[in-house]
Short mmCIF file of C-alpha atoms in Angstrom, two decimals:
data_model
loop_
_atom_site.label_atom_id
_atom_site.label_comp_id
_atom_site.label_asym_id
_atom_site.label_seq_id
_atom_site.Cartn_x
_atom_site.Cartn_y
_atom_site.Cartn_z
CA UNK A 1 25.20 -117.44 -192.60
CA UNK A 2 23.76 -121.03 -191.84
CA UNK A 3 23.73 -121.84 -195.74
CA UNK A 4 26.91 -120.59 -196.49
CA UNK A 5 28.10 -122.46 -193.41
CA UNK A 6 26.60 -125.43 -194.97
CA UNK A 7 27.32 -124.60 -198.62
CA UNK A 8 31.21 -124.42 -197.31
CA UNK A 9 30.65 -127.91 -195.81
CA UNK A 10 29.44 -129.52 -199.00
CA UNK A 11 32.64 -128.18 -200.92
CA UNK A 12 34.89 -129.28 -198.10
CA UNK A 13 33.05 -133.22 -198.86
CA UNK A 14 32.93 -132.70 -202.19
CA UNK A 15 36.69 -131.76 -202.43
CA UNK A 16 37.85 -134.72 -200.14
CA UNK A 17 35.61 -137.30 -202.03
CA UNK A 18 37.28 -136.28 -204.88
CA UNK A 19 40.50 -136.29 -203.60
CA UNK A 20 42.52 -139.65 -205.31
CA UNK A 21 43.72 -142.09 -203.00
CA UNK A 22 47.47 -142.33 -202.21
CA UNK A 23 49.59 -143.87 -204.22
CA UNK A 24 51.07 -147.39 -202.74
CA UNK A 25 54.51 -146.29 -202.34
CA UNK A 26 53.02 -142.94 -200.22
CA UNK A 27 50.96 -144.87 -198.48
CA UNK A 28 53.93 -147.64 -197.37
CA UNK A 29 55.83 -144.80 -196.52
CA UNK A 30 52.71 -143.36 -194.04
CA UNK A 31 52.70 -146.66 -192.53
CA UNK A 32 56.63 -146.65 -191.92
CA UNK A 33 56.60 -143.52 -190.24
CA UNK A 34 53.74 -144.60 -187.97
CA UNK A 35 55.75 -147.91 -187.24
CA UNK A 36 58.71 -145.64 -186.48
CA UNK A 37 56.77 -143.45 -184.24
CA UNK A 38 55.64 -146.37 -182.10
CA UNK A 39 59.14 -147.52 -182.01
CA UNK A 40 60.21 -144.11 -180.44
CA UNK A 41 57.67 -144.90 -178.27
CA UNK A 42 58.07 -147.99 -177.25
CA UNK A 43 61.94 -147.67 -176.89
CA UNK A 44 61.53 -144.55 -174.69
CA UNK A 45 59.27 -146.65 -172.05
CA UNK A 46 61.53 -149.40 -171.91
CA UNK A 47 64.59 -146.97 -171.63
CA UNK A 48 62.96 -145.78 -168.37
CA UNK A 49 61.94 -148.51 -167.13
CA UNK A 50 65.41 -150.22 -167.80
CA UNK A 51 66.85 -147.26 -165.39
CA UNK A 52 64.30 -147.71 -162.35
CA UNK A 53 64.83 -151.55 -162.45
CA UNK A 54 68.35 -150.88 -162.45
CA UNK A 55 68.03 -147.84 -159.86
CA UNK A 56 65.67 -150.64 -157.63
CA UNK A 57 68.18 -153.52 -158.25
CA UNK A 58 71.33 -151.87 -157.35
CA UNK A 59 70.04 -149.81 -154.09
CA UNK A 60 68.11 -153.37 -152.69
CA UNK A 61 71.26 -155.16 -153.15
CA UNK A 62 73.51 -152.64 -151.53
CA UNK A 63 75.58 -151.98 -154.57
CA UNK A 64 74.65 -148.31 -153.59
CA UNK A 65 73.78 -146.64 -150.49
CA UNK A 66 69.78 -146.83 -150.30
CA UNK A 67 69.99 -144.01 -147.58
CA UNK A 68 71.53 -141.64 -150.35
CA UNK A 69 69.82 -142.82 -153.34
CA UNK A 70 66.48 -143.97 -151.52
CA UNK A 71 64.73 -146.41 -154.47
CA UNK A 72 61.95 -145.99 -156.93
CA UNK A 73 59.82 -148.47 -154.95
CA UNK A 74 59.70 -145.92 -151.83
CA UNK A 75 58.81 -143.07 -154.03
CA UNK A 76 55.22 -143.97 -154.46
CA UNK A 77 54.08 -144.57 -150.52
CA UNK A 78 55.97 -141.43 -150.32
CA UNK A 79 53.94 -139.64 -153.14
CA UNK A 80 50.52 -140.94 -151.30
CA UNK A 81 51.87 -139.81 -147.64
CA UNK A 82 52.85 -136.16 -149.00
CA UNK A 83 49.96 -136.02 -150.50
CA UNK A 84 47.37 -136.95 -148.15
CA UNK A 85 48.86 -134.34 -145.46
CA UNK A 86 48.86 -132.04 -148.47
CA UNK A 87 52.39 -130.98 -148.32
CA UNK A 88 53.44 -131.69 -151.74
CA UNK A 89 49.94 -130.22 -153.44
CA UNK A 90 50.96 -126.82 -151.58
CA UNK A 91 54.68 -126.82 -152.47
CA UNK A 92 53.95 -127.91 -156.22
CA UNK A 93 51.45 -125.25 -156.61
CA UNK A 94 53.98 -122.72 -154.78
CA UNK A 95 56.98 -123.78 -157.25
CA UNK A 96 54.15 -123.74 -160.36
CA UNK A 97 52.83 -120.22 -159.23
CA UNK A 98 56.58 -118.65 -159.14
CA UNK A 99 57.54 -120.38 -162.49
CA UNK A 100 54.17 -118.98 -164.12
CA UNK A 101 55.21 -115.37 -162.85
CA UNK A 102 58.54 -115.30 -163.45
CA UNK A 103 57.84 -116.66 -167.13
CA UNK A 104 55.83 -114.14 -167.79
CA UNK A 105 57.88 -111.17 -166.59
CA UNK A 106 60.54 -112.15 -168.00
CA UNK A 107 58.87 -113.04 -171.81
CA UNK A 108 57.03 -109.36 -171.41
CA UNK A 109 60.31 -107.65 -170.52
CA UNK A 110 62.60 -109.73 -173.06
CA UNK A 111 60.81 -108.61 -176.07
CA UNK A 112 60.12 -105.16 -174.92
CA UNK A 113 63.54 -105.20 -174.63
CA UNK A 114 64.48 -106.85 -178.13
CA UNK A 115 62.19 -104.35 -179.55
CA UNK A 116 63.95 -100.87 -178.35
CA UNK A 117 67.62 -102.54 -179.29
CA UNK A 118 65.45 -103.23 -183.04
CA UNK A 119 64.29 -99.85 -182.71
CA UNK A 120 67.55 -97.55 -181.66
CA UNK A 121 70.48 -98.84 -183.10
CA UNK A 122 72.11 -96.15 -180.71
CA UNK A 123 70.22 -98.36 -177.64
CA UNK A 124 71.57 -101.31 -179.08
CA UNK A 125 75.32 -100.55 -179.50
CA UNK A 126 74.98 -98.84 -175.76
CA UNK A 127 73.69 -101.87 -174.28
CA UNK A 128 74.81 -105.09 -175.66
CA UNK A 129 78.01 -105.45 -174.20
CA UNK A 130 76.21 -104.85 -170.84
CA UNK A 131 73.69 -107.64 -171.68
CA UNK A 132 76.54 -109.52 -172.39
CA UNK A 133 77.93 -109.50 -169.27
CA UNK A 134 75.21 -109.92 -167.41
CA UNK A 135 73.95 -113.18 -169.65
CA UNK A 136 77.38 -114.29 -168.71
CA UNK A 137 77.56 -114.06 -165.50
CA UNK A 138 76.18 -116.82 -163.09
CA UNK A 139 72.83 -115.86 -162.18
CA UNK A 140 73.29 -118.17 -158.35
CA UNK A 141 75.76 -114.85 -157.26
CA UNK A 142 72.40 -112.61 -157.11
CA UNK A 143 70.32 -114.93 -154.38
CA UNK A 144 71.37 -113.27 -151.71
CA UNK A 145 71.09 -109.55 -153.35
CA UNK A 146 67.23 -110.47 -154.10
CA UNK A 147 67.22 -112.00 -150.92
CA UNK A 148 67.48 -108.11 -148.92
CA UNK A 149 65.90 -106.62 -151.81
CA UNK A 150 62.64 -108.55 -152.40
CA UNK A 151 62.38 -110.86 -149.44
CA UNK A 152 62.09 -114.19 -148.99
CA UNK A 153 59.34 -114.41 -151.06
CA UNK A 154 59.87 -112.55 -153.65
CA UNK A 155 63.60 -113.35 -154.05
CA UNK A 156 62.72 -116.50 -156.48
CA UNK A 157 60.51 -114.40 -158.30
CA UNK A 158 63.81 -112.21 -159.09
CA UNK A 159 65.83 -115.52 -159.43
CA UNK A 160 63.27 -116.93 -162.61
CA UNK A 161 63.46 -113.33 -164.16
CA UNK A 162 67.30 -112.87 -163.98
CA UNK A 163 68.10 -116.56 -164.96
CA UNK A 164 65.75 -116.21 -167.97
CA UNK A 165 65.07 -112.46 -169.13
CA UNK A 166 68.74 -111.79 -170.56
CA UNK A 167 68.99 -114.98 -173.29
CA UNK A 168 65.31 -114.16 -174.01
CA UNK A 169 66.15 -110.86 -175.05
CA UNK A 170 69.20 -111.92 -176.98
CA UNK A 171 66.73 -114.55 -178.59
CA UNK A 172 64.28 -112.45 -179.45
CA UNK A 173 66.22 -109.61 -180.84
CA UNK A 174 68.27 -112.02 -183.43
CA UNK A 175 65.32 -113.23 -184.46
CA UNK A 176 64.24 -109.30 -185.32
CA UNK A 177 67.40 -108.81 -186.89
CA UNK A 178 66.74 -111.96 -189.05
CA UNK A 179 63.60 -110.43 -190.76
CA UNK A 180 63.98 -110.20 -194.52
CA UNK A 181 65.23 -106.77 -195.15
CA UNK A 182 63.62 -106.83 -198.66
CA UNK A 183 60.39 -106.87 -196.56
CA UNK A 184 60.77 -103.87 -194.70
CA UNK A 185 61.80 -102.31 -197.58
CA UNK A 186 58.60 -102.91 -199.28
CA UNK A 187 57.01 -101.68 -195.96
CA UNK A 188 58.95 -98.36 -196.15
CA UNK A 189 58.27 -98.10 -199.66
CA UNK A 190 54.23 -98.48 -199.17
CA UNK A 191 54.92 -95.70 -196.62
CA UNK A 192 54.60 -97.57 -193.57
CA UNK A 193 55.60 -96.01 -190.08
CA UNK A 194 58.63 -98.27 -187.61
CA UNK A 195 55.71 -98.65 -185.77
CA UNK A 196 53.90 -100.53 -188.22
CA UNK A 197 56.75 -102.13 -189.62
CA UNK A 198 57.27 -103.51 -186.01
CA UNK A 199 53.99 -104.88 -185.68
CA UNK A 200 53.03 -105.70 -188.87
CA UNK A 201 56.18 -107.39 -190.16
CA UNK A 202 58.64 -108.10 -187.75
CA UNK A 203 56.37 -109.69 -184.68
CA UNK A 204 54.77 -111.63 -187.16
CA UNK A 205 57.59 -112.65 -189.14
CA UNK A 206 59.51 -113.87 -185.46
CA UNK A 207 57.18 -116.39 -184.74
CA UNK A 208 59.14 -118.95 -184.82
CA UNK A 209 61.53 -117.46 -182.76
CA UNK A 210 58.93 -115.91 -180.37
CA UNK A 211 58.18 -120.03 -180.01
CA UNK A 212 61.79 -121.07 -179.74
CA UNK A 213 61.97 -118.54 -177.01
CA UNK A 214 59.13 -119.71 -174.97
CA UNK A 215 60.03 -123.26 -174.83
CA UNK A 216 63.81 -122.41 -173.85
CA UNK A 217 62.47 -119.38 -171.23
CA UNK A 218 60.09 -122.41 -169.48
CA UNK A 219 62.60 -124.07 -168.58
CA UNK A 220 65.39 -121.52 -167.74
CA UNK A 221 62.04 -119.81 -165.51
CA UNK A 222 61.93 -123.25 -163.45
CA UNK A 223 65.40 -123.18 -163.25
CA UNK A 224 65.74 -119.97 -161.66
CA UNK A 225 62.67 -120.75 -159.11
CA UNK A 226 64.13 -123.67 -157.85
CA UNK A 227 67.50 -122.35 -157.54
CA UNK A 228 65.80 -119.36 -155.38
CA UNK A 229 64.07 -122.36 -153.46
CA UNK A 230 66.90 -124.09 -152.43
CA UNK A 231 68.53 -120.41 -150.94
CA UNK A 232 65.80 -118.65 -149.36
CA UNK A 233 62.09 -119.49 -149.99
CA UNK A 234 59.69 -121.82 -146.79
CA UNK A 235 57.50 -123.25 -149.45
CA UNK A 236 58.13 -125.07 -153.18
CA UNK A 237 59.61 -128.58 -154.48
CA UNK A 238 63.14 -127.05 -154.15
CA UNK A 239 62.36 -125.73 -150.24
CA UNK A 240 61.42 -129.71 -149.76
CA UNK A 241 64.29 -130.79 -151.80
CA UNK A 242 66.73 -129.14 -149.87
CA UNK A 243 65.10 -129.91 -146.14
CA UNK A 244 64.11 -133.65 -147.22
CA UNK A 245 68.50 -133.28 -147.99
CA UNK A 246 69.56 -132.03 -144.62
CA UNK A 247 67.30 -134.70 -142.85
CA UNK A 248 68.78 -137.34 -144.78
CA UNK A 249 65.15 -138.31 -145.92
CA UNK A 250 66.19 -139.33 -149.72
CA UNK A 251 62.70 -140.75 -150.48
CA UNK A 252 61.38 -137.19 -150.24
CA UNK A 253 63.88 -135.51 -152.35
CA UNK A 254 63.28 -137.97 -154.98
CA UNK A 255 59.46 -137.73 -154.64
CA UNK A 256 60.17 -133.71 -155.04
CA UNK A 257 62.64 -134.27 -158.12
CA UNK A 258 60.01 -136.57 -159.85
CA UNK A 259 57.42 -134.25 -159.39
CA UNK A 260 59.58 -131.28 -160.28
CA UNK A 261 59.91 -133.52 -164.04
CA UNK A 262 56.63 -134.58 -164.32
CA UNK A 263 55.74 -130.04 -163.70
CA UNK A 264 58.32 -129.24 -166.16
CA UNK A 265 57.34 -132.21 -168.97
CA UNK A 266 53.76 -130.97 -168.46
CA UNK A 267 55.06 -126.94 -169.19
CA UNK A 268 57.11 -127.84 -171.89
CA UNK A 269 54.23 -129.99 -174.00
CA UNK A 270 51.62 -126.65 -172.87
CA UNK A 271 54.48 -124.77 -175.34
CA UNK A 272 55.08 -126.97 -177.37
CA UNK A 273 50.93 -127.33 -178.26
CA UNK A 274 50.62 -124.00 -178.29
CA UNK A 275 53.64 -124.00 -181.01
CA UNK A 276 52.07 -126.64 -183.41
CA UNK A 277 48.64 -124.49 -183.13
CA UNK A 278 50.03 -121.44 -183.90
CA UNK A 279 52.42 -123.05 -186.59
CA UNK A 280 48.70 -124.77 -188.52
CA UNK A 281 47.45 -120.96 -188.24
CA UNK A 282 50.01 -119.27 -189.91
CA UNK A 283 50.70 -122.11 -192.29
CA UNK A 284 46.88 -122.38 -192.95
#
């Protein structure tokens, strides 16, 4: 094992000393597209930093009410003051713990889902007008339902899987339906049960939509958790959004919205990491 670990090594050396250099015009282009990148970059920090200098400017000189907008400089002391009482650690974990959940309900029961309407065509034409409907409707109507049902508690729980479960599903199973058909032909034809040709050809072949799902279900799950926060939970950034809001304490909601960005920039680059490793494995 060790020598053909080291044998493999020696090719992989051999194979990229050998490799020719790139070509001038390849390589000008390689350092255009890094120049670019930087650019992006650089543009996006000055972009933000043009708004909070603006945000600061305009609420110091009265232009806008500093007791409604607060200011960017008063979101920091608040930051360290929630955080050394430990308020904000607790509600950002509560808020992260409920998004986490609901997430992963709602993924597990979306493709379960997309997979019977894949495998009954009878299941499917029974249920997708209902799915419809309910994808349709707006999702703020069930907080109080969840609210007898599941608690106070669970009621956001409820609130990340509604908000999220029904365009997962719908996703999902267009991205089933999108399989090659020429595929599962050659599946059927090398005698291969639905079963297989489920997991065998169409999970792997959905991928990419399995991936588009998870980055749009993220942020629909975060969605729905704050949304049960501000109705009916004691604990999470949208329970200290909304009670910063009725005590007129601005700096606190804005500490809780810039926290609630940073969580959800932080979830969405976890996905989108986990897309670009799974992307070099299949394209390896």
């Amino acid at each position: 094992m060790v020598t053909n670990t080291r044998a493999g090594a020696l090719r992989r050396t051999v194979n990229d000393a050998s490799a020719p250099p790139p070509s001038p015009a390849y390589a000008a282009w390689l350092r255009g597209e890094a120049r670019r990148a930087n650019l992006i970059s650089m543009t996006r920090a000055v972009l933000l930093v043009a708004v909070l200098v603006l945000w600061e400017v305009l609420a110091r000189t009265h232009v806008v009410n500093p007791m409604l907008t607060s200011y960017p400089s008063a979101v920091w002391p608040t930051f360290l003051e929630l955080m050394s009482t430990g308020d904000l650690p607790g509600h950002t974990w509560a808020t992260f713990r409920a998004t986490i959940i609901g997430f992963t309900v709602s993924m597990a029961a979306g493709v379960a889902i997309a997979a019977l309407l894949w495998w009954s065509g009878f299941a499917y034409k029974v249920l997708d007008p209902f799915l419809v409907v309910a994808n349709a409707m707006p999702k703020i109507a069930f907080v109080p339902i969840f609210y007898i049902w599941l608690g106070s508690e669970y009621s956001v729980y409820g609130m990340a899987v509604a908000i999220s479960v029904f365009i997962t599903i719908m996703v999902v199973f267009e991205g089933f339906r999108g399989i090659d058909p020429n595929k599962i032909k050659l599946a059927l034809t090398l005698g291969a049960s639905k079963w297989q040709i489920l997991t065998l050809v169409v999970l792997p072949g959905s991928v990419p939509t399995l991936l588009a799902a998870l980055k749009v279900n993220i942020g629909l799950a975060l969605v729905g958790v704050i949304v049960g926060e501000f109705q009916s939970a004691s604990e999470g950034l949208g329970f200290l959004i909304i009670n910063g809001s009725q005590v007129f304490k601005l700096n606190i909601v804005m500490t809780a919205i810039v926290v609630l960005a940073v969580l959800s920039g932080v979830m969405y680059l976890a996905i989108a990491r986990l897309e670009k490793a799974t992307v070099r494995r299949y394209s390896a």
